[in-house]
């Protein structure tokens, strides 16, 4: 694989973020084939518009205004700054909230009489949370207002898959130098299409892990109910399947930054996570180029040769596609931070393989991959 020798490190520092860009990882024909297979399979919206049960959902959460205030008051200074409200993305119920949106909301529910964009505890206490929910529920949301505006599908890469899909998995195995069984038992390939106007605001591909966190791929063998679940995507390999006419870069707003602080992502009403407006202000951007793969780790090492904490410098997003269509694919390598659970998972997978069950056991993959075997 000559192509593998062309790795260039775009970003790498002492404790910082590693990102490799590999041109010609896929041939033009392979890119076209993946797009073709994805189209045959059919793509679905990556995120749907929030339904109007927003109010209902919020009412079920029974917390006092004081608790809500404390939860939002990140730096515990007794004041709610706009950026503290914005970093709680769940507030928007799938809608991406901008500083302007928050100001409009404050005005609509008369939350901030002095108009300084900061809520004191007194101002917050005056606020009827029901008014807030009503306001949010009454907002007309367009796809461009969502966190993610794209379509995607999943392509199977296991035994019996299309020879090109198998071959890409083998190349990813050599690229990442991870054990074969880990790569073979990871998620299928995700193919994503962004039309003109598409975007994906900056996010992490996987979540933080606490001792009680379950991984989606191993949770059923773990046989315990956990309050938290994440996808445990140790590695991301992203493939560009076409040249994009305008926009559509992948941005890493804090790659190689000296320090990282979540609240510093938003300064003077500029939210660095906003890939529709502020892609040009991030630390690193990769321009889509057909056949190029980029690869990075979403977790740090635990110092003992296994997966450790989430690497916040891996924050990334898809910039607004200003012209044409953008096609990419993702291969995620899933590793459970609990080494024993990961090993148990492989044993179970081996057992199933031996029993020659035709389909992969359902618990190995997320429900959304359910139809990945269909013909592909
Ligand atoms: C999970 O635990 C229950 C009770 O301990 C047991 O009956 C069940 O067989 C276990 N399931 C799996 C998949 O190990
Ligand atoms: C994509 O762009 C690269 C240069 O950036 C070029 O070499 C390649 O031929 C282009 N591919 C297509 C299909 O236009
Ligand atoms: C990036 O690093 C600089 C210098 O340490 C720091 O001032 C800034 O807040 C950092 N940005 C983020 C988003 O943490």
GROMACS .gro file of N, CA, C and O and ligand atoms in nm, residues 254 257-261 264-265 267 272, ligand 3:
model
   54
  254UNK      N    1  -1.036   2.342   1.783
  254UNK     CA    2  -0.935   2.354   1.889
  254UNK      C    3  -0.817   2.259   1.873
  254UNK      O    4  -0.738   2.243   1.965
  257UNK      N    5  -0.467   2.346   2.011
  257UNK     CA    6  -0.473   2.468   2.093
  257UNK      C    7  -0.387   2.446   2.217
  257UNK      O    8  -0.369   2.334   2.261
  258UNK      N    9  -0.331   2.555   2.273
  258UNK     CA   10  -0.247   2.540   2.393
  258UNK      C   11  -0.327   2.479   2.507
  258UNK      O   12  -0.280   2.390   2.576
  259UNK      N   13  -0.448   2.531   2.525
  259UNK     CA   14  -0.533   2.483   2.634
  259UNK      C   15  -0.673   2.464   2.578
  259UNK      O   16  -0.703   2.510   2.469
  260UNK      N   17  -0.758   2.396   2.655
  260UNK     CA   18  -0.897   2.382   2.613
  260UNK      C   19  -0.989   2.412   2.729
  260UNK      O   20  -0.970   2.363   2.840
  261UNK      N   21  -1.089   2.494   2.700
  261UNK     CA   22  -1.189   2.525   2.800
  261UNK      C   23  -1.320   2.543   2.723
  261UNK      O   24  -1.326   2.626   2.632
  264UNK      N   25  -1.463   2.882   2.654
  264UNK     CA   26  -1.386   2.970   2.565
  264UNK      C   27  -1.420   2.948   2.418
  264UNK      O   28  -1.375   3.024   2.332
  265UNK      N   29  -1.497   2.846   2.388
  265UNK     CA   30  -1.540   2.824   2.250
  265UNK      C   31  -1.633   2.936   2.203
  265UNK      O   32  -1.652   2.957   2.084
  267UNK      N   33  -1.699   3.336   2.233
  267UNK     CA   34  -1.644   3.464   2.276
  267UNK      C   35  -1.709   3.575   2.196
  267UNK      O   36  -1.711   3.567   2.073
  272UNK      N   37  -1.735   2.918   1.813
  272UNK     CA   38  -1.643   2.846   1.723
  272UNK      C   39  -1.698   2.712   1.677
  272UNK      O   40  -1.649   2.653   1.582
  379LIG     C1   41  -0.692   2.822   2.306
  379LIG     O1   42  -0.571   2.851   2.371
  379LIG     C2   43  -0.557   2.984   2.417
  379LIG     C3   44  -0.416   2.998   2.476
  379LIG     O2   45  -0.397   2.905   2.580
  379LIG     C4   46  -0.666   3.015   2.519
  379LIG     O3   47  -0.660   3.151   2.558
  379LIG     C5   48  -0.803   2.986   2.456
  379LIG     O4   49  -0.905   3.004   2.553
  379LIG     C6   50  -0.806   2.844   2.404
  379LIG     N1   51  -0.933   2.817   2.337
  379LIG     C7   52  -1.022   2.732   2.387
  379LIG     C8   53  -1.148   2.714   2.307
  379LIG     O5   54  -1.009   2.669   2.490
   0.00000   0.00000   0.00000
